[in-house]
PDB file of C-alpha atoms in Angstrom:
ATOM      1  CA  MET A  92      -8.927   6.411  -3.723  1.00 77.00           C
ATOM      2  CA  ILE A  93     -10.427   3.421  -1.238  1.00 93.00           C
ATOM      3  CA  PRO A  94     -10.708   0.120  -3.457  1.00 97.00           C
ATOM      4  CA  ASP A  95     -13.208  -2.128  -3.213  1.00 98.00           C
ATOM      5  CA  PHE A  96     -10.670  -4.629  -5.009  1.00 98.00           C
ATOM      6  CA  LEU A  97      -6.739  -5.859  -4.679  1.00 98.00           C
ATOM      7  CA  VAL A  98      -6.251  -7.339  -8.411  1.00 98.00           C
ATOM      8  CA  THR A  99      -3.143  -9.479  -9.169  1.00 98.00           C
ATOM      9  CA  HIS A 100      -2.828 -12.349 -11.696  1.00 97.00           C
ATOM     10  CA  SER A 101      -4.208 -16.221 -11.146  1.00 96.00           C
ATOM     11  CA  GLY A 102      -1.811 -19.188 -11.130  1.00 93.00           C
ATOM     12  CA  GLY A 103       1.082 -19.733  -9.699  1.00 93.00           C
ATOM     13  CA  PHE A 104       2.385 -16.704  -7.741  1.00 96.00           C
ATOM     14  CA  HIS A 105       5.892 -15.250  -6.944  1.00 96.00           C
ATOM     15  CA  ALA A 106       7.250 -13.384  -3.746  1.00 97.00           C
ATOM     16  CA  ASP A 107       6.679  -9.341  -5.553  1.00 97.00           C
ATOM     17  CA  GLU A 108       3.110  -9.857  -5.957  1.00 98.00           C
ATOM     18  CA  LEU A 109       2.667 -11.539  -2.590  1.00 98.00           C
ATOM     19  CA  LEU A 110       4.462  -8.842  -0.791  1.00 98.00           C
ATOM     20  CA  SER A 111       3.009  -5.920  -3.055  1.00 98.00           C
ATOM     21  CA  SER A 112      -0.485  -7.512  -1.103  1.00 98.00           C
ATOM     22  CA  VAL A 113       1.404  -7.631   2.508  1.00 98.00           C
ATOM     23  CA  ILE A 114       1.392  -3.308   2.090  1.00 98.00           C
ATOM     24  CA  LEU A 115      -1.955  -3.186   0.257  1.00 98.00           C
ATOM     25  CA  THR A 116      -4.077  -5.155   2.609  1.00 98.00           C
ATOM     26  CA  ARG A 117      -2.735  -3.073   5.615  1.00 97.00           C
ATOM     27  CA  LEU A 118      -3.502   0.017   4.112  1.00 98.00           C
ATOM     28  CA  PHE A 119      -6.939  -1.578   2.605  1.00 98.00           C
ATOM     29  CA  PRO A 120      -8.211  -4.400   4.955  1.00 97.00           C
ATOM     30  CA  GLN A 121     -11.584  -3.731   3.136  1.00 97.00           C
ATOM     31  CA  ALA A 122     -10.453  -4.596   0.130  1.00 98.00           C
ATOM     32  CA  ARG A 123     -11.109  -8.240  -1.287  1.00 98.00           C
ATOM     33  CA  ILE A 124      -8.012  -9.916  -3.538  1.00 98.00           C
ATOM     34  CA  VAL A 125      -9.435 -11.063  -6.728  1.00 98.00           C
ATOM     35  CA  ARG A 126      -6.628 -12.964  -8.279  1.00 98.00           C
ATOM     36  CA  SER A 127      -7.704 -13.282 -12.299  1.00 97.00           C
ATOM     37  CA  ARG A 128      -6.602 -12.519 -15.820  1.00 97.00           C
ATOM     38  CA  ALA A 129     -10.010 -11.644 -16.775  1.00 97.00           C
ATOM     39  CA  PRO A 130     -10.478  -8.981 -18.939  1.00 97.00           C
ATOM     40  CA  GLU A 131     -13.321  -6.933 -16.945  1.00 97.00           C
ATOM     41  CA  TRP A 132     -10.703  -7.558 -13.771  1.00 98.00           C
ATOM     42  CA  ILE A 133      -7.514  -6.358 -14.998  1.00 98.00           C
ATOM     43  CA  THR A 134      -9.001  -3.212 -16.715  1.00 97.00           C
ATOM     44  CA  PRO A 135      -8.574  -0.239 -14.609  1.00 97.00           C
ATOM     45  CA  GLY A 136     -11.611   0.596 -12.876  1.00 96.00           C
ATOM     46  CA  GLU A 137     -12.073   3.295  -9.624  1.00 95.00           C
ATOM     47  CA  ASP A 138     -12.836   0.413  -7.502  1.00 97.00           C
ATOM     48  CA  ARG A 139      -9.421  -1.465  -7.698  1.00 98.00           C
ATOM     49  CA  ILE A 140      -5.895  -1.511  -7.569  1.00 98.00           C
ATOM     50  CA  ILE A 141      -4.160  -4.064 -10.261  1.00 98.00           C
ATOM     51  CA  TYR A 142      -0.826  -5.286  -9.815  1.00 98.00           C
ATOM     52  CA  ASP A 143       1.683  -7.362 -11.428  1.00 98.00           C
ATOM     53  CA  VAL A 144      -0.917  -7.791 -14.045  1.00 98.00           C
ATOM     54  CA  GLY A 145      -2.811  -5.551 -16.675  1.00 97.00           C
ATOM     55  CA  GLY A 146       0.273  -4.138 -19.109  1.00 96.00           C
ATOM     56  CA  THR A 147       0.755  -1.153 -18.094  1.00 97.00           C
ATOM     57  CA  TYR A 148       2.164   1.513 -15.521  1.00 98.00           C
ATOM     58  CA  ASP A 149      -0.654   3.833 -14.349  1.00 98.00           C
ATOM     59  CA  PRO A 150      -0.841   4.938 -10.902  1.00 97.00           C
ATOM     60  CA  ALA A 151      -3.163   7.731 -11.665  1.00 97.00           C
ATOM     61  CA  ALA A 152      -5.585   4.592 -12.520  1.00 97.00           C
ATOM     62  CA  GLY A 153      -4.534   2.431 -10.072  1.00 97.00           C
ATOM     63  CA  ILE A 154      -2.482  -0.406 -12.296  1.00 98.00           C
ATOM     64  CA  PHE A 155       1.061  -1.195 -11.569  1.00 98.00           C
ATOM     65  CA  ASP A 156       2.636  -3.710 -13.886  1.00 98.00           C
ATOM     66  CA  HIS A 157       6.018  -4.177 -14.992  1.00 98.00           C
ATOM     67  CA  HIS A 158       6.198  -7.190 -17.770  1.00 96.00           C
ATOM     68  CA  GLN A 159       5.457  -4.936 -20.307  1.00 96.00           C
ATOM     69  CA  ARG A 160       7.805  -3.081 -23.138  1.00 95.00           C
ATOM     70  CA  GLY A 161       8.882   0.588 -21.694  1.00 94.00           C
ATOM     71  CA  ALA A 162       8.205  -0.889 -17.887  1.00 95.00           C
ATOM     72  CA  PRO A 163       9.209   1.887 -15.742  1.00 95.00           C
ATOM     73  CA  LEU A 164      13.171   1.804 -14.351  1.00 97.00           C
ATOM     74  CA  ARG A 165      14.622   3.293 -10.930  1.00 97.00           C
ATOM     75  CA  ASP A 166      16.592   6.404 -11.263  1.00 96.00           C
ATOM     76  CA  ASP A 167      19.786   4.124 -11.427  1.00 96.00           C
ATOM     77  CA  GLY A 168      18.367   2.261 -14.660  1.00 97.00           C
ATOM     78  CA  GLN A 169      17.505  -0.627 -12.229  1.00 97.00           C
ATOM     79  CA  PRO A 170      13.959  -2.935 -12.978  1.00 98.00           C
ATOM     80  CA  TYR A 171      10.807  -2.824 -11.010  1.00 98.00           C
ATOM     81  CA  SER A 172       8.767  -5.891  -9.826  1.00 98.00           C
ATOM     82  CA  SER A 173       5.012  -5.099  -8.688  1.00 98.00           C
ATOM     83  CA  PHE A 174       6.274  -4.634  -5.093  1.00 98.00           C
ATOM     84  CA  GLY A 175       8.932  -1.851  -5.951  1.00 98.00           C
ATOM     85  CA  LEU A 176       6.198  -0.157  -7.836  1.00 98.00           C
ATOM     86  CA  ILE A 177       3.865  -0.581  -4.690  1.00 98.00           C
ATOM     87  CA  TRP A 178       6.423   0.221  -2.243  1.00 98.00           C
ATOM     88  CA  LYS A 179       7.609   3.357  -4.265  1.00 98.00           C
ATOM     89  CA  HIS A 180       3.747   4.505  -4.376  1.00 98.00           C
ATOM     90  CA  TYR A 181       2.341   3.445  -0.855  1.00 98.00           C
ATOM     91  CA  GLY A 182       5.190   2.332   1.200  1.00 98.00           C
ATOM     92  CA  ARG A 183       5.260   5.452   2.984  1.00 98.00           C
ATOM     93  CA  ASP A 184       1.634   5.497   3.640  1.00 98.00           C
ATOM     94  CA  TYR A 185       2.351   1.874   4.979  1.00 98.00           C
ATOM     95  CA  LEU A 186       4.743   2.533   7.287  1.00 98.00           C
ATOM     96  CA  THR A 187       2.670   5.508   8.970  1.00 97.00           C
ATOM     97  CA  ALA A 188      -0.012   2.939   9.478  1.00 96.00           C
ATOM     98  CA  PHE A 189       2.420   0.588  11.102  1.00 94.00           C
ATOM     99  CA  GLY A 190       2.471   3.337  13.730  1.00 93.00           C
ATOM    100  CA  LEU A 191       6.290   4.792  12.642  1.00 94.00           C
ATOM    101  CA  PRO A 192       6.879   8.387  13.979  1.00 93.00           C
ATOM    102  CA  GLU A 193       6.499  10.913  10.852  1.00 95.00           C
ATOM    103  CA  ALA A 194      10.074  12.003  11.677  1.00 92.00           C
ATOM    104  CA  HIS A 195      11.331   8.392  10.511  1.00 93.00           C
ATOM    105  CA  VAL A 196       9.233   7.502   7.587  1.00 96.00           C
ATOM    106  CA  GLU A 197      11.162   8.885   5.134  1.00 96.00           C
ATOM    107  CA  ALA A 198      14.331   7.224   5.926  1.00 93.00           C
ATOM    108  CA  MET A 199      12.930   3.890   6.879  1.00 95.00           C
ATOM    109  CA  HIS A 200      10.848   4.164   3.684  1.00 97.00           C
ATOM    110  CA  SER A 201      14.292   4.709   1.659  1.00 97.00           C
ATOM    111  CA  SER A 202      16.569   1.795   3.748  1.00 95.00           C
ATOM    112  CA  PHE A 203      13.788  -0.361   3.734  1.00 97.00           C
ATOM    113  CA  ASP A 204      13.356  -0.484  -0.251  1.00 98.00           C
ATOM    114  CA  ALA A 205      17.241  -0.506  -0.237  1.00 97.00           C
ATOM    115  CA  SER A 206      17.661  -3.621   1.624  1.00 96.00           C
ATOM    116  CA  PHE A 207      14.559  -5.310   0.997  1.00 97.00           C
ATOM    117  CA  VAL A 208      12.323  -4.360  -1.853  1.00 98.00           C
ATOM    118  CA  LEU A 209      15.266  -3.889  -4.407  1.00 98.00           C
ATOM    119  CA  PRO A 210      17.055  -7.236  -3.752  1.00 97.00           C
ATOM    120  CA  VAL A 211      13.045  -8.651  -4.579  1.00 98.00           C
ATOM    121  CA  ASP A 212      12.796  -6.463  -7.579  1.00 98.00           C
ATOM    122  CA  LEU A 213      15.837  -7.982  -9.051  1.00 97.00           C
ATOM    123  CA  THR A 214      15.141 -11.277  -8.719  1.00 96.00           C
ATOM    124  CA  ASP A 215      12.108 -11.513 -10.150  1.00 96.00           C
ATOM    125  CA  ASN A 216      13.235  -9.608 -13.131  1.00 96.00           C
ATOM    126  CA  GLY A 217      16.126 -12.061 -13.426  1.00 94.00           C
ATOM    127  CA  ALA A 218      18.892  -9.192 -12.959  1.00 95.00           C
ATOM    128  CA  LEU A 219      19.903 -11.229  -9.519  1.00 94.00           C
ATOM    129  CA  SER A 220      20.563 -14.524  -9.404  1.00 93.00           C
ATOM    130  CA  PRO A 221      21.457 -15.878  -5.930  1.00 91.00           C
ATOM    131  CA  SER A 222      24.040 -18.617  -6.105  1.00 92.00           C
ATOM    132  CA  GLY A 223      25.620 -20.988  -4.007  1.00 94.00           C
ATOM    133  CA  PRO A 224      24.345 -23.601  -1.262  1.00 94.00           C
ATOM    134  CA  LEU A 225      21.871 -20.544   0.179  1.00 93.00           C
ATOM    135  CA  ALA A 226      20.435 -19.831  -2.797  1.00 93.00           C
ATOM    136  CA  GLY A 227      17.428 -21.790  -2.081  1.00 94.00           C
ATOM    137  CA  LEU A 228      16.972 -19.943   1.403  1.00 95.00           C
ATOM    138  CA  THR A 229      16.301 -16.570   0.327  1.00 95.00           C
ATOM    139  CA  LEU A 230      12.964 -14.927   0.945  1.00 96.00           C
ATOM    140  CA  PRO A 231      11.829 -15.117  -3.150  1.00 96.00           C
ATOM    141  CA  ALA A 232      12.631 -18.811  -3.189  1.00 95.00           C
ATOM    142  CA  LEU A 233      11.039 -20.051  -0.144  1.00 96.00           C
ATOM    143  CA  LEU A 234       7.477 -18.074  -0.714  1.00 97.00           C
ATOM    144  CA  GLU A 235       7.706 -20.245  -4.253  1.00 94.00           C
ATOM    145  CA  THR A 236       8.296 -23.364  -2.503  1.00 96.00           C
ATOM    146  CA  LEU A 237       4.554 -22.954  -0.841  1.00 97.00           C
ATOM    147  CA  LYS A 238       2.764 -22.987  -4.268  1.00 96.00           C
ATOM    148  CA  PRO A 239       0.943 -26.204  -5.315  1.00 96.00           C
ATOM    149  CA  VAL A 240       2.771 -28.858  -6.454  1.00 95.00           C
ATOM    150  CA  PHE A 241       2.660 -29.122 -10.571  1.00 93.00           C
ATOM    151  CA  ASP A 242       0.136 -32.032 -10.582  1.00 95.00           C
ATOM    152  CA  GLU A 243      -2.571 -30.650  -7.988  1.00 94.00           C
ATOM    153  CA  THR A 244      -5.631 -30.680  -9.473  1.00 94.00           C
ATOM    154  CA  ASP A 245      -7.652 -28.924  -7.180  1.00 95.00           C
ATOM    155  CA  PRO A 246      -8.932 -25.727  -8.928  1.00 92.00           C
ATOM    156  CA  GLU A 247      -8.814 -23.949  -5.641  1.00 94.00           C
ATOM    157  CA  ALA A 248      -4.921 -24.830  -4.835  1.00 96.00           C
ATOM    158  CA  ASP A 249      -3.211 -21.775  -5.998  1.00 95.00           C
ATOM    159  CA  ASN A 250      -5.492 -19.223  -4.431  1.00 96.00           C
ATOM    160  CA  ARG A 251      -5.756 -21.250  -1.058  1.00 96.00           C
ATOM    161  CA  ALA A 252      -1.744 -21.547  -1.143  1.00 97.00           C
ATOM    162  CA  PHE A 253      -1.561 -17.953  -2.012  1.00 97.00           C
ATOM    163  CA  HIS A 254      -3.453 -16.598   0.583  1.00 97.00           C
ATOM    164  CA  ALA A 255      -1.229 -19.129   3.525  1.00 97.00           C
ATOM    165  CA  ALA A 256       1.794 -17.365   1.603  1.00 98.00           C
ATOM    166  CA  LEU A 257       0.723 -14.179   2.043  1.00 98.00           C
ATOM    167  CA  ALA A 258       0.196 -14.732   5.790  1.00 97.00           C
ATOM    168  CA  ILE A 259       3.751 -16.122   6.003  1.00 98.00           C
ATOM    169  CA  ALA A 260       5.293 -12.915   3.429  1.00 98.00           C
ATOM    170  CA  ARG A 261       3.610 -10.461   6.009  1.00 98.00           C
ATOM    171  CA  SER A 262       5.098 -11.646   8.975  1.00 98.00           C
ATOM    172  CA  PHE A 263       8.657 -11.031   7.309  1.00 97.00           C
ATOM    173  CA  VAL A 264       8.007  -7.841   6.218  1.00 98.00           C
ATOM    174  CA  GLU A 265       5.987  -6.765   9.634  1.00 97.00           C
ATOM    175  CA  ALA A 266       9.085  -8.137  11.595  1.00 97.00           C
ATOM    176  CA  ARG A 267      11.793  -6.155   9.175  1.00 97.00           C
ATOM    177  CA  ILE A 268       9.741  -2.945  10.015  1.00 96.00           C
ATOM    178  CA  ALA A 269       9.405  -3.684  13.191  1.00 96.00           C
ATOM    179  CA  GLN A 270      13.462  -4.589  13.743  1.00 94.00           C
ATOM    180  CA  SER A 271      14.247  -1.582  12.083  1.00 93.00           C
ATOM    181  CA  ALA A 272      11.900   0.789  14.132  1.00 93.00           C
ATOM    182  CA  ALA A 273      13.986  -0.175  17.168  1.00 93.00           C
ATOM    183  CA  LYS A 274      17.169   0.255  15.569  1.00 91.00           C
ATOM    184  CA  LEU A 275      15.826   4.307  15.056  1.00 91.00           C
ATOM    185  CA  ARG A 276      14.953   4.029  18.682  1.00 92.00           C
ATOM    186  CA  ALA A 277      17.759   2.404  19.839  1.00 95.00           C
ATOM    187  CA  GLU A 278      19.785   5.131  17.793  1.00 93.00           C
ATOM    188  CA  ALA A 279      18.261   7.897  19.964  1.00 93.00           C
ATOM    189  CA  ILE A 280      18.832   6.658  23.216  1.00 97.00           C
ATOM    190  CA  VAL A 281      22.645   5.337  22.385  1.00 97.00           C
ATOM    191  CA  HIS A 282      23.244   9.222  21.034  1.00 96.00           C
ATOM    192  CA  ARG A 283      22.407  10.363  24.324  1.00 97.00           C
ATOM    193  CA  ALA A 284      24.446   7.855  26.374  1.00 97.00           C
ATOM    194  CA  ILE A 285      27.129   8.788  23.882  1.00 97.00           C
ATOM    195  CA  GLU A 286      27.087  12.672  25.258  1.00 96.00           C
ATOM    196  CA  ALA A 287      26.529  11.547  28.317  1.00 96.00           C
ATOM    197  CA  ALA A 288      29.913   9.239  28.258  1.00 96.00           C
ATOM    198  CA  GLY A 289      31.963  12.118  27.111  1.00 96.00           C
ATOM    199  CA  GLN A 290      35.531  11.348  26.032  1.00 95.00           C
ATOM    200  CA  GLY A 291      35.317   8.070  28.335  1.00 96.00           C
ATOM    201  CA  ARG A 292      36.170   4.801  26.639  1.00 97.00           C
ATOM    202  CA  VAL A 293      33.021   3.226  28.386  1.00 98.00           C
ATOM    203  CA  LEU A 294      29.588   3.774  26.910  1.00 98.00           C
ATOM    204  CA  GLU A 295      26.944   2.809  29.667  1.00 98.00           C
ATOM    205  CA  LEU A 296      23.306   1.690  28.142  1.00 98.00           C
ATOM    206  CA  PRO A 297      20.054   1.141  30.100  1.00 97.00           C
ATOM    207  CA  ARG A 298      19.662  -2.093  28.832  1.00 96.00           C
ATOM    208  CA  GLY A 299      20.879  -4.386  25.686  1.00 96.00           C
ATOM    209  CA  MET A 300      20.200  -2.348  22.085  1.00 96.00           C
ATOM    210  CA  PRO A 301      21.731  -2.359  18.800  1.00 94.00           C
ATOM    211  CA  PHE A 302      24.518   0.123  19.204  1.00 96.00           C
ATOM    212  CA  ARG A 303      27.256  -0.147  17.040  1.00 95.00           C
ATOM    213  CA  PRO A 304      25.270   1.837  13.837  1.00 92.00           C
ATOM    214  CA  ALA A 305      24.781   4.858  16.289  1.00 94.00           C
ATOM    215  CA  ILE A 306      28.112   4.470  17.585  1.00 96.00           C
ATOM    216  CA  VAL A 307      29.523   5.134  14.020  1.00 95.00           C
ATOM    217  CA  LYS A 308      27.018   7.667  12.807  1.00 93.00           C
ATOM    218  CA  ALA A 309      28.414  10.046  15.985  1.00 95.00           C
ATOM    219  CA  GLY A 310      31.814   9.528  15.533  1.00 95.00           C
ATOM    220  CA  ALA A 311      32.630   7.762  18.479  1.00 96.00           C
ATOM    221  CA  ASP A 312      35.669   6.687  17.866  1.00 96.00           C
ATOM    222  CA  HIS A 313      36.872   6.567  21.230  1.00 96.00           C
ATOM    223  CA  LEU A 314      34.261   4.326  22.619  1.00 97.00           C
ATOM    224  CA  LEU A 315      36.152   1.005  23.300  1.00 98.00           C
ATOM    225  CA  PHE A 316      33.320  -0.769  25.193  1.00 98.00           C
ATOM    226  CA  VAL A 317      29.806  -1.226  26.408  1.00 98.00           C
ATOM    227  CA  VAL A 318      28.046  -2.173  29.607  1.00 98.00           C
ATOM    228  CA  HIS A 319      24.258  -2.508  30.118  1.00 98.00           C
ATOM    229  CA  PRO A 320      22.088  -4.725  31.990  1.00 98.00           C
ATOM    230  CA  ARG A 321      20.533  -8.172  31.130  1.00 95.00           C
ATOM    231  CA  GLU A 322      17.746  -9.774  33.396  1.00 93.00           C
ATOM    232  CA  LYS A 323      19.782 -11.085  35.971  1.00 94.00           C
ATOM    233  CA  ASP A 324      23.171  -9.524  35.566  1.00 97.00           C
ATOM    234  CA  TRP A 325      25.193  -7.105  33.618  1.00 98.00           C
ATOM    235  CA  CYS A 326      27.200  -7.655  30.337  1.00 98.00           C
ATOM    236  CA  VAL A 327      30.703  -5.828  28.894  1.00 98.00           C
ATOM    237  CA  THR A 328      30.860  -5.766  25.247  1.00 97.00           C
ATOM    238  CA  GLY A 329      33.503  -4.828  22.827  1.00 97.00           C
ATOM    239  CA  ILE A 330      32.691  -2.937  19.556  1.00 97.00           C
ATOM    240  CA  ARG A 331      33.099  -4.015  16.454  1.00 95.00           C
ATOM    241  CA  ARG A 332      35.271  -2.447  14.084  1.00 93.00           C
ATOM    242  CA  ALA A 333      33.413  -2.992  10.916  1.00 90.00           C
ATOM    243  CA  GLU A 334      29.878  -3.945   9.676  1.00 84.00           C
ATOM    244  CA  GLU A 335      31.351  -7.020   8.249  1.00 84.00           C
ATOM    245  CA  GLY A 336      33.759  -9.279  10.639  1.00 84.00           C
ATOM    246  CA  PHE A 337      34.467  -9.359  13.945  1.00 88.00           C
ATOM    247  CA  GLU A 338      37.388  -7.952  14.972  1.00 93.00           C
ATOM    248  CA  LEU A 339      37.020  -5.347  17.785  1.00 96.00           C
ATOM    249  CA  ARG A 340      37.914  -2.294  18.086  1.00 96.00           C
ATOM    250  CA  ALA A 341      39.560  -3.838  21.574  1.00 97.00           C
ATOM    251  CA  ASP A 342      39.453  -7.443  22.935  1.00 97.00           C
ATOM    252  CA  LEU A 343      38.855  -8.013  26.780  1.00 97.00           C
ATOM    253  CA  PRO A 344      42.354  -8.761  28.304  1.00 97.00           C
ATOM    254  CA  ALA A 345      43.655 -12.542  27.396  1.00 96.00           C
ATOM    255  CA  ALA A 346      44.014 -13.686  31.148  1.00 97.00           C
ATOM    256  CA  TRP A 347      39.837 -13.447  31.341  1.00 98.00           C
ATOM    257  CA  ALA A 348      39.575 -15.736  28.216  1.00 97.00           C
ATOM    258  CA  GLY A 349      36.854 -18.651  29.461  1.00 97.00           C
ATOM    259  CA  LEU A 350      37.231 -18.165  33.325  1.00 97.00           C
ATOM    260  CA  THR A 351      33.975 -18.033  35.352  1.00 97.00           C
ATOM    261  CA  ASN A 352      33.296 -17.117  39.135  1.00 97.00           C
ATOM    262  CA  GLY A 353      35.473 -17.401  41.362  1.00 97.00           C
ATOM    263  CA  ALA A 354      38.456 -17.896  38.653  1.00 98.00           C
ATOM    264  CA  LEU A 355      37.668 -14.936  37.306  1.00 98.00           C
ATOM    265  CA  GLU A 356      37.464 -13.044  40.200  1.00 98.00           C
ATOM    266  CA  ALA A 357      40.705 -13.544  41.032  1.00 97.00           C
ATOM    267  CA  VAL A 358      42.136 -13.213  37.991  1.00 97.00           C
ATOM    268  CA  CYS A 359      40.954  -9.248  37.505  1.00 96.00           C
ATOM    269  CA  GLY A 360      40.503  -8.844  41.182  1.00 97.00           C
ATOM    270  CA  ILE A 361      36.737  -7.435  40.940  1.00 98.00           C
ATOM    271  CA  GLU A 362      34.396  -8.966  43.337  1.00 97.00           C
ATOM    272  CA  GLY A 363      31.088  -9.943  41.313  1.00 97.00           C
ATOM    273  CA  ALA A 364      33.140 -10.871  37.882  1.00 98.00           C
ATOM    274  CA  SER A 365      30.876 -14.183  36.891  1.00 98.00           C
ATOM    275  CA  PHE A 366      31.884 -15.006  32.913  1.00 98.00           C
ATOM    276  CA  CYS A 367      34.425 -14.273  29.865  1.00 98.00           C
ATOM    277  CA  HIS A 368      33.662 -15.593  26.884  1.00 97.00           C
ATOM    278  CA  ASN A 369      36.756 -17.402  25.377  1.00 97.00           C
ATOM    279  CA  GLY A 370      37.059 -15.523  22.003  1.00 96.00           C
ATOM    280  CA  ARG A 371      36.886 -11.938  24.471  1.00 96.00           C
ATOM    281  CA  PHE A 372      34.115 -10.478  23.035  1.00 97.00           C
ATOM    282  CA  ILE A 373      31.881 -10.854  26.027  1.00 97.00           C
ATOM    283  CA  ALA A 374      31.427 -10.538  29.989  1.00 98.00           C
ATOM    284  CA  ALA A 375      29.263 -10.776  32.390  1.00 98.00           C
ATOM    285  CA  ALA A 376      29.040  -9.432  36.090  1.00 98.00           C
ATOM    286  CA  LYS A 377      26.727  -9.704  39.075  1.00 98.00           C
ATOM    287  CA  SER A 378      26.366  -5.995  39.632  1.00 97.00           C
ATOM    288  CA  ARG A 379      26.656  -2.623  37.679  1.00 98.00           C
ATOM    289  CA  GLU A 380      29.514  -1.664  39.896  1.00 98.00           C
ATOM    290  CA  ALA A 381      31.487  -5.128  38.880  1.00 98.00           C
ATOM    291  CA  ALA A 382      30.457  -4.295  34.875  1.00 98.00           C
ATOM    292  CA  LEU A 383      31.870  -1.088  34.980  1.00 98.00           C
ATOM    293  CA  ALA A 384      35.002  -1.592  37.118  1.00 98.00           C
ATOM    294  CA  MET A 385      35.953  -4.933  34.714  1.00 98.00           C
ATOM    295  CA  ALA A 386      35.179  -2.485  31.233  1.00 98.00           C
ATOM    296  CA  GLU A 387      37.527   0.018  32.444  1.00 97.00           C
ATOM    297  CA  LEU A 388      40.296  -2.509  33.419  1.00 98.00           C
ATOM    298  CA  ALA A 389      39.634  -3.546  30.097  1.00 97.00           C
ATOM    299  CA  VAL A 390      40.180  -0.276  28.630  1.00 97.00           C
ATOM    300  CA  LYS A 391      43.167   0.390  30.943  1.00 97.00           C
ATOM    301  CA  GLU A 392      44.713  -2.910  29.648  1.00 95.00           C
ATOM    302  CA  ALA A 393      43.464  -2.120  25.748  1.00 95.00           C
ATOM    303  CA  LEU A 394      45.470   1.434  25.584  1.00 95.00           C
ATOM    304  CA  SER A 395      48.442  -0.274  27.417  1.00 92.00           C
ATOM    305  CA  ILE A 396      48.862  -2.457  24.245  1.00 86.00           C
ATOM    306  CA  GLY A 397      47.847   0.002  21.418  1.00 72.00           C
ATOM    307  CA  ALA A 398      44.506  -0.617  20.910  1.00 57.00           C
TER     308      ALA A 398
END
């Protein structure tokens, strides 16, 4: 079915129907968004997809509400919002339309659902209530700040605000998908580099990119440092032990901490060494040869102290 209309409720808006609209307008750019609770609009028909309104969930009829008794639940019993329902049925097509390779669609659909869609679903249903200083900075909370103020009298204010918020919601979804797709591309590059490195302790990459997930996935526990080019120099970077926190598998040498240029060259004995962060998690060199030499020297010291 190619709909002429994408129907959601009028009045105040929330993150779930905004984000649902992001997905549907990408797939059906010719369709017009109609925001209404009028029976003639929220009754299923061949020319429309209805979401977050209508009082029923019937994918075959093109209606995706979650407010009714007996609303659909995920396999683990957690509730859907309209965003989760739209993502369940249209997310794979969205990813394909976004240009994601077919081989990555299923994994991306699942990971985006878990990390982005599910929190919106839980928040919308009151099953998750962010607290603390950052509670007002979650994406659902920020999108809702774009609603008109309570005493706005212009009858078109809600619709204007909805479409303005839709553009912002779209930018977040597309950026998140693009970043996730880039991580999958990076994973393939890092995997090839791991194979090339063999049992060496230093991983050389052709450019800066996310590397830790691929290293962990490959079980390359022997790797201690990563070397890659930047715009005008080369980096030597440590590898974090865990996803959370900043502890590294091995720190750069303590004697290098906070030094630059000639002072660093004098301490490490490598011409072209140009910088070492005081935190000892990243260093820089003027050439590939210097960066690799710094990495090997850092490996030697780390092994000597039992890293």
